[in-house]
Tab-separated table of C-alpha atoms in Angstrom:
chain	number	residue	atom	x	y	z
A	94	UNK	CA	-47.376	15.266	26.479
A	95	UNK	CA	-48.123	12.928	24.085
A	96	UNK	CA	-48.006	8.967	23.988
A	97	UNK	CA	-48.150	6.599	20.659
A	98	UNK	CA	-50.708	3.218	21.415
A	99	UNK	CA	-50.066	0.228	18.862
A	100	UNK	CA	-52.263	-2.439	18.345
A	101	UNK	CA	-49.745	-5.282	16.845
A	102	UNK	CA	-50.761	-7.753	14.695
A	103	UNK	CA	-50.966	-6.258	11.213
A	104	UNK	CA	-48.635	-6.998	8.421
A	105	UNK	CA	-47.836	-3.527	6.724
A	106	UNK	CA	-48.630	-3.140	3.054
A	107	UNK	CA	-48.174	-0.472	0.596
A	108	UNK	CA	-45.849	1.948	0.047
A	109	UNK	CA	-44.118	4.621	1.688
A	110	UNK	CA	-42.226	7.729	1.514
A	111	UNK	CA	-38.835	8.264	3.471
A	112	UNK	CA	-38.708	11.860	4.464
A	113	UNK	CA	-35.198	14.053	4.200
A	114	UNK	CA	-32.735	13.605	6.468
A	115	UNK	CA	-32.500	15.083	9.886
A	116	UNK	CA	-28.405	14.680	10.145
A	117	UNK	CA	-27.792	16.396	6.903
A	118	UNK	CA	-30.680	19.039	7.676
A	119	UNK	CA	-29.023	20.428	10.437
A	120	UNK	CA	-25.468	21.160	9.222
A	121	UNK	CA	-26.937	22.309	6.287
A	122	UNK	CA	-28.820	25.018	7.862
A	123	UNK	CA	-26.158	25.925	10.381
A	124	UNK	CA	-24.016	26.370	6.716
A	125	UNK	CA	-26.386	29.447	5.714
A	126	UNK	CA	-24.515	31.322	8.391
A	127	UNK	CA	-21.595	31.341	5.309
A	128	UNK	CA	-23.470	34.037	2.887
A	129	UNK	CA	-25.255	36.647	3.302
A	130	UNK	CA	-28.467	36.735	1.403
A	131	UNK	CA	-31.444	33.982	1.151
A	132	UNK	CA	-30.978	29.787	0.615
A	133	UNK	CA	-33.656	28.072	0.334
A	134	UNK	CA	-33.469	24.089	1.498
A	135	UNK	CA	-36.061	21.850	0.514
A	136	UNK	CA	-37.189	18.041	1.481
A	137	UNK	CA	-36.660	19.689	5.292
A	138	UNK	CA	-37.698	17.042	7.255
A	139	UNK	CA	-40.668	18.868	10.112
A	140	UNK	CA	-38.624	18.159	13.028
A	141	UNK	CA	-38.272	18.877	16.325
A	142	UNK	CA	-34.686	19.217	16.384
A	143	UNK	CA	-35.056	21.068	12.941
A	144	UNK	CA	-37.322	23.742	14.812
A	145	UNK	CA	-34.798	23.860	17.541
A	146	UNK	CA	-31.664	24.948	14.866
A	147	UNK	CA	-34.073	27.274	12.929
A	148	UNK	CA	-34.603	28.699	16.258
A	149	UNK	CA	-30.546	29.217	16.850
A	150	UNK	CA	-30.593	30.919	13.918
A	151	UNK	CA	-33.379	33.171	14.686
A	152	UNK	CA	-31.481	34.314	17.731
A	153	UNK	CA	-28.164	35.170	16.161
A	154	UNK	CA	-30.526	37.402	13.511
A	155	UNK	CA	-31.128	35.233	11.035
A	156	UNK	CA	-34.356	35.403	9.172
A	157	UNK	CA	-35.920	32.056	8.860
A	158	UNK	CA	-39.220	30.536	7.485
A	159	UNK	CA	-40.988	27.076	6.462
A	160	UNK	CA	-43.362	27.580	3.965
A	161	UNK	CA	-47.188	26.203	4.151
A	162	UNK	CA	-49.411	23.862	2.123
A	163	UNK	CA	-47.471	22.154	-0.430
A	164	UNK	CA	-44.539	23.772	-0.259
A	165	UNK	CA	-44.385	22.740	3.882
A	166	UNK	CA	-40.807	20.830	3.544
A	167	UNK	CA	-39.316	23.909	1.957
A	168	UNK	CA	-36.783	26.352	5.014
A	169	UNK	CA	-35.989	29.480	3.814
A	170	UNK	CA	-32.662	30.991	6.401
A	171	UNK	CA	-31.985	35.111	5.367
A	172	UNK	CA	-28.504	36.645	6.424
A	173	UNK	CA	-29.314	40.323	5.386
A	174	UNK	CA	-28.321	42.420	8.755
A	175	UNK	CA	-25.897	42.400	11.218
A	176	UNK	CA	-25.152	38.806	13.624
A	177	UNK	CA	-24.818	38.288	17.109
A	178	UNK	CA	-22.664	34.973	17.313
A	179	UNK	CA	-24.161	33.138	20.474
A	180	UNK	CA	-25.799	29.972	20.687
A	181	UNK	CA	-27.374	30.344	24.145
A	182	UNK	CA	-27.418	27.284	26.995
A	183	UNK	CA	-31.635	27.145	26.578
A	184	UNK	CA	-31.356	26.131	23.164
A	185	UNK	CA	-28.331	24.219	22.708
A	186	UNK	CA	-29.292	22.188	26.086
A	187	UNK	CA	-32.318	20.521	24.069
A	188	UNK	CA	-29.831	19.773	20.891
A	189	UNK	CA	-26.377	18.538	20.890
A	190	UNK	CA	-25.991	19.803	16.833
A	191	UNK	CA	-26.548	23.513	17.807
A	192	UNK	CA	-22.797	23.129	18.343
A	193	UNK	CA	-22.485	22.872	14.270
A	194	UNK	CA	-22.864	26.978	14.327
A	195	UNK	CA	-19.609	27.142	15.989
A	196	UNK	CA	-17.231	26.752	12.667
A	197	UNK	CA	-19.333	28.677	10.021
A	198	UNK	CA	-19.380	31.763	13.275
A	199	UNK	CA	-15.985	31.854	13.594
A	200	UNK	CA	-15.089	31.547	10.150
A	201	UNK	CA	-17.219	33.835	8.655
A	202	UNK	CA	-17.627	36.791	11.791
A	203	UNK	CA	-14.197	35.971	13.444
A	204	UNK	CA	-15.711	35.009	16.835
A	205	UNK	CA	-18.478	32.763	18.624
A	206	UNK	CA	-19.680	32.151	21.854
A	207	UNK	CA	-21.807	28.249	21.977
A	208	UNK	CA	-22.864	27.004	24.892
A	209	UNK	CA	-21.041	23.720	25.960
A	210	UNK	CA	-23.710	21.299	24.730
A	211	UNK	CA	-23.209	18.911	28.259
A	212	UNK	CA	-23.897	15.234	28.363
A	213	UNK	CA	-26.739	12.872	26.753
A	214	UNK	CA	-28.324	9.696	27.196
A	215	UNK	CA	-26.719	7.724	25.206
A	216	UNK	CA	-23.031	8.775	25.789
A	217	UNK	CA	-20.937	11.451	26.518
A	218	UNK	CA	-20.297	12.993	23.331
A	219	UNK	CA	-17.412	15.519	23.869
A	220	UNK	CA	-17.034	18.150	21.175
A	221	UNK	CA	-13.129	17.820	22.118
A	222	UNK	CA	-11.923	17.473	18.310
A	223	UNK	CA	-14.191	20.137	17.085
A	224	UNK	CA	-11.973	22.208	19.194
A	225	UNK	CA	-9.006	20.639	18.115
A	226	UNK	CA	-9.689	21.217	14.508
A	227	UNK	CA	-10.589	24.845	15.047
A	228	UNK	CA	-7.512	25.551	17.307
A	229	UNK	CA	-5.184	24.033	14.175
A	230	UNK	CA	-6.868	26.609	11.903
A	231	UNK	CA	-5.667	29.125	14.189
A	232	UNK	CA	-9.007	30.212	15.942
A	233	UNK	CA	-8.480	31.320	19.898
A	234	UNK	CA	-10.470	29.068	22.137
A	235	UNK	CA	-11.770	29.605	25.530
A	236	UNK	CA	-13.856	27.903	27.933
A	237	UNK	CA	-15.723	30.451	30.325
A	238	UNK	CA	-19.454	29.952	32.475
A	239	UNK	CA	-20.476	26.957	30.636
A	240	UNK	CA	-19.993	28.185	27.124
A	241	UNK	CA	-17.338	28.151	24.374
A	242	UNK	CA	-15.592	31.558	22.992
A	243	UNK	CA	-13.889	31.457	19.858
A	244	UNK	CA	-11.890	34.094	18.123
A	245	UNK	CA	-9.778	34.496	14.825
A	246	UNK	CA	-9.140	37.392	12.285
A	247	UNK	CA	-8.363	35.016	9.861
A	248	UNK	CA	-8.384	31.708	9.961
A	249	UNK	CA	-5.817	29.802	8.271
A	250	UNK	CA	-5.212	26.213	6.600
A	251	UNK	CA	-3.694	23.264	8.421
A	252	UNK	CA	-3.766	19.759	8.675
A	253	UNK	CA	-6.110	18.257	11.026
A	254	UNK	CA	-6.127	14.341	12.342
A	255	UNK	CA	-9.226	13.519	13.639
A	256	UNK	CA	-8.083	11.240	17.315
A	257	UNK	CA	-11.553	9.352	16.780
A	258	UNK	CA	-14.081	9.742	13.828
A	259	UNK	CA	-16.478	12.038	15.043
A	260	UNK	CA	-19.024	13.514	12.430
A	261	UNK	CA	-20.019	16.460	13.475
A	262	UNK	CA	-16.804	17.160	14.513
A	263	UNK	CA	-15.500	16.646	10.569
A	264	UNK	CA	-18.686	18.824	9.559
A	265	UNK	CA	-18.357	21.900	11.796
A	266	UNK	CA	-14.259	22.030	10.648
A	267	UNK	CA	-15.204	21.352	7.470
A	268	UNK	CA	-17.867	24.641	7.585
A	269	UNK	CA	-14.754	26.811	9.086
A	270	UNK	CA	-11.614	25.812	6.712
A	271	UNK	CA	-13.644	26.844	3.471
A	272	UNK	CA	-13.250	30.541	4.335
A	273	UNK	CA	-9.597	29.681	5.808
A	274	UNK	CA	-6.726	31.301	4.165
A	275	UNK	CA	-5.153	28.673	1.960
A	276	UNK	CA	-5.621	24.793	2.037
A	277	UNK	CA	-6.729	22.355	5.083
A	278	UNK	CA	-6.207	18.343	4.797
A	279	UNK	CA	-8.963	16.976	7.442
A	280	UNK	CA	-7.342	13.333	8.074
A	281	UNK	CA	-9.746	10.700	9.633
A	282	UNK	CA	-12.898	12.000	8.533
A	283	UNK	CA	-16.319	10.854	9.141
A	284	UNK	CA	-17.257	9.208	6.071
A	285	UNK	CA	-21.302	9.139	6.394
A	286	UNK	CA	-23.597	9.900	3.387
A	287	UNK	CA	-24.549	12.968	5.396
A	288	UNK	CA	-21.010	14.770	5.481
A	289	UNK	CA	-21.435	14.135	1.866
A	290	UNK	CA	-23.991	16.115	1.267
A	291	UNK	CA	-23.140	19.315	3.377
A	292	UNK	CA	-19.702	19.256	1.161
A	293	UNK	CA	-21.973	18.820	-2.045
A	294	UNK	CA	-24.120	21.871	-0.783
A	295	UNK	CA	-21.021	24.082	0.456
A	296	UNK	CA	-19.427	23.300	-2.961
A	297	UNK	CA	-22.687	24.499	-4.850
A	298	UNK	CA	-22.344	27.710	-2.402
A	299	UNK	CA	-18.495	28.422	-4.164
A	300	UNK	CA	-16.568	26.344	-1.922
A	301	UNK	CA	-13.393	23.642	-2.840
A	302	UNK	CA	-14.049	20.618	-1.299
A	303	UNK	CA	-12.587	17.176	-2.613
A	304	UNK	CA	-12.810	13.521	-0.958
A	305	UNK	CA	-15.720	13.799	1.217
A	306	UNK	CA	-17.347	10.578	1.944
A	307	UNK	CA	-13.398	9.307	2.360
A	308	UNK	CA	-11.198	9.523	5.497
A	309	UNK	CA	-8.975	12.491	3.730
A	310	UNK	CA	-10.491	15.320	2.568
A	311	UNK	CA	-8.723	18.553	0.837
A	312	UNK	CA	-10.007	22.010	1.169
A	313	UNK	CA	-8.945	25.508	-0.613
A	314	UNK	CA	-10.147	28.050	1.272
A	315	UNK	CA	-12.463	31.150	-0.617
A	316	UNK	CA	-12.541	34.510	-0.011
A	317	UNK	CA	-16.646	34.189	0.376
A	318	UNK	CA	-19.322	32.025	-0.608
A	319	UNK	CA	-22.855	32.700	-2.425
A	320	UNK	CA	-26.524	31.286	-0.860
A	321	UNK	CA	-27.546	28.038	-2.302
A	322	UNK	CA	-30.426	26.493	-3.385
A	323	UNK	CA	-31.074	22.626	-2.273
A	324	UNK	CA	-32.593	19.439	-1.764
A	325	UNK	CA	-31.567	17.378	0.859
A	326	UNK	CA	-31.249	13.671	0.264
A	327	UNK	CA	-33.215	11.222	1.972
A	328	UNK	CA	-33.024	10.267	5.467
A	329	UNK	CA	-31.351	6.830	5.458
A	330	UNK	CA	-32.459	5.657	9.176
A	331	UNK	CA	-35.442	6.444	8.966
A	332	UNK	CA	-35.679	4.027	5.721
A	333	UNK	CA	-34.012	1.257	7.416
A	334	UNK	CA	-36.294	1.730	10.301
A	335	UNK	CA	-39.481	1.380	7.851
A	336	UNK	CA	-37.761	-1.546	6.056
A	337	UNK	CA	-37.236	-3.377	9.751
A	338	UNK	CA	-40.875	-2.289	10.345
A	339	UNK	CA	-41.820	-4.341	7.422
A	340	UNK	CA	-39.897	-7.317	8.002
A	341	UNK	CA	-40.900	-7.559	11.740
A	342	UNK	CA	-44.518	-7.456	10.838
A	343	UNK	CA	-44.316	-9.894	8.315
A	344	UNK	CA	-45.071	-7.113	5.810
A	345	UNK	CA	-44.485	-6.370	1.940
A	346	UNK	CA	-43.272	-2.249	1.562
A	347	UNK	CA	-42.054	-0.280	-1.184
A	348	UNK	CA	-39.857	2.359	0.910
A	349	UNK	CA	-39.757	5.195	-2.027
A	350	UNK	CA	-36.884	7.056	-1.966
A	351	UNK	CA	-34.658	5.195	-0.234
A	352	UNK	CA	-30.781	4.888	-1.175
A	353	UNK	CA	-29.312	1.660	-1.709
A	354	UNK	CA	-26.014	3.105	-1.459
A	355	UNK	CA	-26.940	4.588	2.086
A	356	UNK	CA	-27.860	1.500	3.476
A	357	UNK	CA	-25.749	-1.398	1.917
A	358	UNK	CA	-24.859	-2.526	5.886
A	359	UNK	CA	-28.464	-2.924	6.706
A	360	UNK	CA	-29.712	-4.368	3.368
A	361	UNK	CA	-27.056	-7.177	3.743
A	362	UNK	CA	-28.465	-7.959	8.018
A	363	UNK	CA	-32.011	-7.720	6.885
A	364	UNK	CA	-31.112	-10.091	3.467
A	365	UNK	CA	-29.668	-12.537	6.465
A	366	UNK	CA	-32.604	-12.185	8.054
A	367	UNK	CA	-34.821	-14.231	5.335
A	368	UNK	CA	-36.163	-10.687	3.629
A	369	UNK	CA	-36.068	-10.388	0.162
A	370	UNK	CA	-34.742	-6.908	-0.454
A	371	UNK	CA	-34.894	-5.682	-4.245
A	372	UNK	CA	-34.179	-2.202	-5.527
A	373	UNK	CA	-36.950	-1.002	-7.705
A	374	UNK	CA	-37.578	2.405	-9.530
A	375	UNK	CA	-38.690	4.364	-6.790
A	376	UNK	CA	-37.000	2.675	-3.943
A	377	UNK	CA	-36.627	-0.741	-1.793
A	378	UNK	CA	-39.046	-3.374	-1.782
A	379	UNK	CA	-38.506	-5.483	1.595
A	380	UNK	CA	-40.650	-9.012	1.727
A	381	UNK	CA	-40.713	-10.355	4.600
A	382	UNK	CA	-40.405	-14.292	5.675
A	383	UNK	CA	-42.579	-16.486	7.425
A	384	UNK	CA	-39.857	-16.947	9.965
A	385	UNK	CA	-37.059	-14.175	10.437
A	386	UNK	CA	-33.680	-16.014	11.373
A	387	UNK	CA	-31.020	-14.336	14.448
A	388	UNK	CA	-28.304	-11.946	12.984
A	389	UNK	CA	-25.393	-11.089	14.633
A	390	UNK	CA	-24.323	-7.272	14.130
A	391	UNK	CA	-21.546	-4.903	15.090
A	392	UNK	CA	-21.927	-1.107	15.223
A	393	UNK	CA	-19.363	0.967	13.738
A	394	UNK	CA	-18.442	3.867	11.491
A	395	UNK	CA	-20.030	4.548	8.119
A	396	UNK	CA	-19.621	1.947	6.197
A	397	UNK	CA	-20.579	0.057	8.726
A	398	UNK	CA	-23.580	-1.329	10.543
A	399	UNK	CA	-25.290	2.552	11.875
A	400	UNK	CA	-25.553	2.790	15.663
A	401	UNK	CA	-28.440	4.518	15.017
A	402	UNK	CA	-30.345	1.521	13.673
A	403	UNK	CA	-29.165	-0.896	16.584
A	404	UNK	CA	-32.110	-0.190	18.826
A	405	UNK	CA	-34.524	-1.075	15.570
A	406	UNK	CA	-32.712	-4.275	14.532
A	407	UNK	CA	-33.065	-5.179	18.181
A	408	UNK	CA	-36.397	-4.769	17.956
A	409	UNK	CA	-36.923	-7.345	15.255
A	410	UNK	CA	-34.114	-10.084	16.690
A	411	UNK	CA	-36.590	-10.267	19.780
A	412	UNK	CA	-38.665	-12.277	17.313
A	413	UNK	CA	-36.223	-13.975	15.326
A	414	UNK	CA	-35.490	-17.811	15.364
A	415	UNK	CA	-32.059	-18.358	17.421
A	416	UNK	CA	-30.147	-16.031	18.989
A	417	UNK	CA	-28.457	-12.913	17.945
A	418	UNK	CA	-25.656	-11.010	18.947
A	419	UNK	CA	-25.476	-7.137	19.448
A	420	UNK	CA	-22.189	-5.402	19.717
A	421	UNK	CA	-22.521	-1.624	20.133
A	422	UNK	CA	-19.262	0.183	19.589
A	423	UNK	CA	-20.051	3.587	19.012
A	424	UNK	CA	-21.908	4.623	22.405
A	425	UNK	CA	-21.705	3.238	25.699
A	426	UNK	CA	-25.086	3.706	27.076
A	427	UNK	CA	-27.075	3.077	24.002
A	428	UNK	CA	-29.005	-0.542	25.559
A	429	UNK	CA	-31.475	1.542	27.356
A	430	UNK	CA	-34.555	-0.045	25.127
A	431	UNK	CA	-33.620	-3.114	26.820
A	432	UNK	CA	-35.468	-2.927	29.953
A	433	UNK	CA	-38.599	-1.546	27.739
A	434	UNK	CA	-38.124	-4.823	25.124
A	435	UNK	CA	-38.184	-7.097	28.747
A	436	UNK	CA	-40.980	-5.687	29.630
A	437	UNK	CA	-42.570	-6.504	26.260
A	438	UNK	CA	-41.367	-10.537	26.856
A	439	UNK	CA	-38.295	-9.970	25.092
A	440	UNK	CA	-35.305	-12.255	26.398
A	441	UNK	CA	-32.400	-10.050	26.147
A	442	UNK	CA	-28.908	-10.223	28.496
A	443	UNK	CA	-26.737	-7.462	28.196
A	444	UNK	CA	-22.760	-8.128	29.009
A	445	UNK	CA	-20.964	-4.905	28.514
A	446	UNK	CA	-21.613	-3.596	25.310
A	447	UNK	CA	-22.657	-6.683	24.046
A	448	UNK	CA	-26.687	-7.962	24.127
A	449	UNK	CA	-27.285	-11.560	23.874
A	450	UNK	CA	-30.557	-11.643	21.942
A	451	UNK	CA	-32.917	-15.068	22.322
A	452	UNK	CA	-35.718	-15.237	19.827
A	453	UNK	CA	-39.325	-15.469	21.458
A	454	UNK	CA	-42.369	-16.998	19.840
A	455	UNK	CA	-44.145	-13.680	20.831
A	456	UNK	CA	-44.186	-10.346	22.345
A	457	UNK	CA	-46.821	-9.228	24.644
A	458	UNK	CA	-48.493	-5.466	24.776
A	459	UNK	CA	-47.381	-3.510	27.838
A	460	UNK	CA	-46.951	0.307	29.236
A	461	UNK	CA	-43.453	0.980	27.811
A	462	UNK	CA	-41.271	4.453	27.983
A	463	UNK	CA	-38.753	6.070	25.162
A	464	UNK	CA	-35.592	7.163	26.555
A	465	UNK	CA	-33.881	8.313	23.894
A	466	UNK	CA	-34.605	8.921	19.821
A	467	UNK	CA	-33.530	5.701	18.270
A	468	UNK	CA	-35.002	3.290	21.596
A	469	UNK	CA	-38.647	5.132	21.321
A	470	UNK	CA	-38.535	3.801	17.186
A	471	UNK	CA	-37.637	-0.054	18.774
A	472	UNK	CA	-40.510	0.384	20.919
A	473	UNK	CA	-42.840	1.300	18.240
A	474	UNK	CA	-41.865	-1.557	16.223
A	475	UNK	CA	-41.791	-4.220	18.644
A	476	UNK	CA	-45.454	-2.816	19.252
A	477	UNK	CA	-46.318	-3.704	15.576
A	478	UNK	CA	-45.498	-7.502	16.396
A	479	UNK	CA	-47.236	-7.703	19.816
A	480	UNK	CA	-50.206	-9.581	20.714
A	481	UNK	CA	-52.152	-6.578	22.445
A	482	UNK	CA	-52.051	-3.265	23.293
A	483	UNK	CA	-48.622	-1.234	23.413
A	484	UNK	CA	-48.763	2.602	24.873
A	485	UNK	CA	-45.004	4.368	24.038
A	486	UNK	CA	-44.563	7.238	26.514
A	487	UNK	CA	-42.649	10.349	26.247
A	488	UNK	CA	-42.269	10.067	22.363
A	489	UNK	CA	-41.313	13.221	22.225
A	490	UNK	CA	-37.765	11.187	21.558
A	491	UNK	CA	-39.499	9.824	18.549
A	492	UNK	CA	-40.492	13.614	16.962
A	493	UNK	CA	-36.880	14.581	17.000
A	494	UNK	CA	-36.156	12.425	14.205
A	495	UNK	CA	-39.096	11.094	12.664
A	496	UNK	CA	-41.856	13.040	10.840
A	497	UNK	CA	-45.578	11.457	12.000
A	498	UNK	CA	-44.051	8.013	11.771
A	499	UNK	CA	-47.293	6.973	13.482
A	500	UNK	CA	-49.384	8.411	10.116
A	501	UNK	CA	-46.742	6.820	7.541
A	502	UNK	CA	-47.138	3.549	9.523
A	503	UNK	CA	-50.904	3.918	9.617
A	504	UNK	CA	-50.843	4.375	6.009
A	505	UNK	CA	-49.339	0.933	5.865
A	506	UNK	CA	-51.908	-0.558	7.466
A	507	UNK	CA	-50.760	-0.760	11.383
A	508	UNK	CA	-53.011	0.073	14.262
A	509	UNK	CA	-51.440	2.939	16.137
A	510	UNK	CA	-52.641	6.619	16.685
A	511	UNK	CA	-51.644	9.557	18.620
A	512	UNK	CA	-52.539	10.585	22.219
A	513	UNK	CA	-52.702	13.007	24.851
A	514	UNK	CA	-51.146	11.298	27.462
C-alpha cells in the first residue's frame, strides 16, 4: 500500500493541467450500455474508480479497452454480443456509481440485477429515488439477497419529482427514460455541470433531452440510440483543489483547462480569500496573498459551494487570518479530516455540521491518515504549508479521484513523492 510524504514549504509555480472528470466519466461509460456497437470516450481520467466501472462492464460482456502511449486517456466500451445484466456485490462494494448501470440495463435489456451499493464514509447515500424514478417509468422492482432486480418490457414516460436532489439519482433515470415510450418530465433535478454533460453525450448518441443543468428536464423517448464519440469536460474539483493548492502555498498557477463556469462558487471564496483569480486563454490564474483572510462557506447543491471541495477549503482556512466558518449540508459525516488537520496543529471545533475554523500561524508535519477521497486531498495540501515532514497514509482514497496529483504537484514545484508504505 502506498503512502504520499510532503515536504511543505514551497510556493507552487507553473502551470498545470486539470485532467477529465471522474463524475461525468462514470455515467458516461455506464451510458455505452444504450447501443450496440463501439464509443470511444476520450480525456478519461486513469482512475481507480474508472478501472472499477470498466470492470462492471467487462462482466456484463462488454468489450472494453484504454489505449497506450499517447492516446492513454482514450476508453474504448464494445456492445457487439449478447449481455448478462448483473452488477455483482465484489465490484459495486468498492464503488457506489456502479449503481449508474441500473437505468441504461433496464431500459435497454428489460431487466437488471445491481447489487445494493451499502453504506460509505461519508454518509449514507440511499439510492431510494433512483428507485422511485424507475418504478414511475413502470419498471418492476425487487429487493432480494442484497441486490436489486429490475424488470420492464417497456418502459414508459412519466413525471418524476425528485424528494431530495440527488445526482446520480437524476443521471441513472435520465439513462432509462430516453428509450421510454413517450415523454418523461424529471422535476428537481441535479443541476451539476456533470449531468450536463452525460445529457450532451446521450443527445449526440440520438437521444431528446432538453433543460439539463436546470431543475426540470423534458425527455422524448427513442426507439434506439447510436455509439458516440466524446470528450469529456474537465474535472472541476480537481481544479479547485489545484487552485486552493496554490493559494495555500502562497503560489502563482495557471490551472489550464479549467471552467470558469464550473467553479463560479469557489472562484468567489478563494477571491475572499485575498487571491487574485483571472481567467486567461488556457485557464485560471490564482495569485496568492501574503496573508489569506477566514471565509465562511456553506455546502449545497450545484450552484452552490461543492461538498466535495469542503475538506480542501478547510485545508487552507487552517492558515487563514481569523476564523472561518464551515457548514456542511450535503453529508453528515464528511468532518473526518478534522482529527488528521488537529493533528497537523490545526485549531478546528466541530458543532454538528458546523466547524469553527481558527487561523494558526503554522502547521506542523506529522503521520496523518486519508479516510475518505476528498479528506486524503486536505491532507495533501495542508502538507504543502507545513513546516516539516507530512506522510498521508492509505491514499488509495486519493487515486479514486485524482490522476498522480503527487506528479502534477511536483511539477509545480512541491516536495512530495510516492511510497511503499
Amino acid at each position: 500500500m502506498d503512502k504520499i510524504i510532503v515536504k511543505g514549504g514551497h510556493p507552487l509555480q507553473g502551470e498545470v493541467v486539470v485532467s477529465g472528470a471522474k463524475n461525468a466519466a462514470l455515467p458516461i461509460l455506464a451510458s455505452a450500455l444504450l447501443a450496440d456497437g463501439k464509443s470511444v470516450y476520450r480525456n478519461v481520467p486513469d482512475l481507480a474508480d474508472v478501472v472499477t466501472m470498466l470492470k462492471v462492464l467487462e462482466t456484463m460482456g462488454c468489450g472494453t479497452a484504454r489505449l497506450t502511449g499517447r492516446n492513454k486517456d482514450i476508453c474504448e466500451v464494445a456492445i457487439e454480443g449478447p449481455i448478462t445484466p448483473e452488477a455483482p456485490y465484489d465490484l459495486v462494494k468498492t464503488m457506489r456509481a456502479s449503481v449508474l448501470v441500473l437505468g441504461p440495463l433496464v431500459a435497454r435489456f428489460g431487466r437488471a440485477r445491481v447489487s445494493m451499493p451499502g453504506g460509505c464514509a461519508i454518509g449514507a447515500r440511499p439510492i431510494d429515488q433512483h428507485l422511485k424514478g424507475l418504478k414511475a417509468l413502470g419498471a418492476e422492482i425487487t429487493l432480494t439477497e442484497g441486490y436489486v432486480e429490475a424488470r420492464a418490457k417497456q418502459l414508459k414516460g412519466a413525471t418524476v419529482n425528485f424528494d431530495v436532489i440527488t445526482v446520480t439519482g437524476t443521471e441513472n433515470v435520465m439513462m432509462a427514460a430516453v428509450l421510454a415510450k413517450g415523454r418523461t418530465v424529471l422535476e428537481n433535478c441535479a443541476r451539476e455541470p456533470e449531468v450536463e454533460e452525460l445529457a450532451r453525450v446521450l443527445n449526440k448518441m440520438g437521444a431528446r433531452i432538453q433543460g439539463a443543468g436546470t431543475s426540470v428536464m423534458t425527455i422524448e423517448g427513442v426507439d434506439s440510440l447510436k455509439p458516440v464519440d466524446h470528450a469529456i469536460l474537465p474535472d472541476r474539483i480537481e481544479a479547485g483543489t489545484l487552485m486552493v493548492a496554490a493559494a495555500i502555498t502562497g503560489g502563482n498557477v495557471l490551472v489550464k483547462h479549467a471552467q470558469p463556469e464550473h467553479l463560479e462558487s469557489v472562484i468567489l471564496k478563494l477571491r475572499e480569500t485575498g487571491c487574485t483569480i483571472t481567467a486567461e486563454e488556457k485557464g485560471l490564474r490564482v495569485k496568492a496573498p501574503k496573508v489569506v483572510n477566514s471565509v465562511d462557506v456553506k455546502t449545497t447543491e450545484h450552484p452552490g459551494f461543492p461538498t466535495d471541495m469542503q475538506a480542501q477549503l478547510m485545508g487552507l482556512m487552517t492558515v487563514a487570518s481569523g476564523t472561518s466558518v464551515i457548514s456542511e449540508s450535503i453529508f453528515e459525516n464528511r468532518f473526518m479530516h478534522v482529527p488528521e488537520l488537529h493533528r497537523m496543529g490545526a485549531d478546528i471545533t466541530i458543532q454538528g455540521h458546523t466547524a469553527v475554523v481558527k487561523g494558526v500561524k503554522k502547521l506542523s508535519g506529522a503521520p496523518v491518515m486519508a479516510t475518505d477521497l476528498r479528506a486524503s486531498a486536505s491532507l495533501v495540501l495542508a502538507g504543502l504549508r507545513a513546516e516539516g515532514k507530512t506522510e498521508v497514509a492509505r491514499i488509495y482514497h486519493l487515486d479514486r479521484g485524482y490522476e498522480r496529483l503527487e506528479r502534477k504537484l511536483r511539477k509545480l514545484g512541491a516536495d512530495i513523492r510516492r511510497v511503499k508504505a
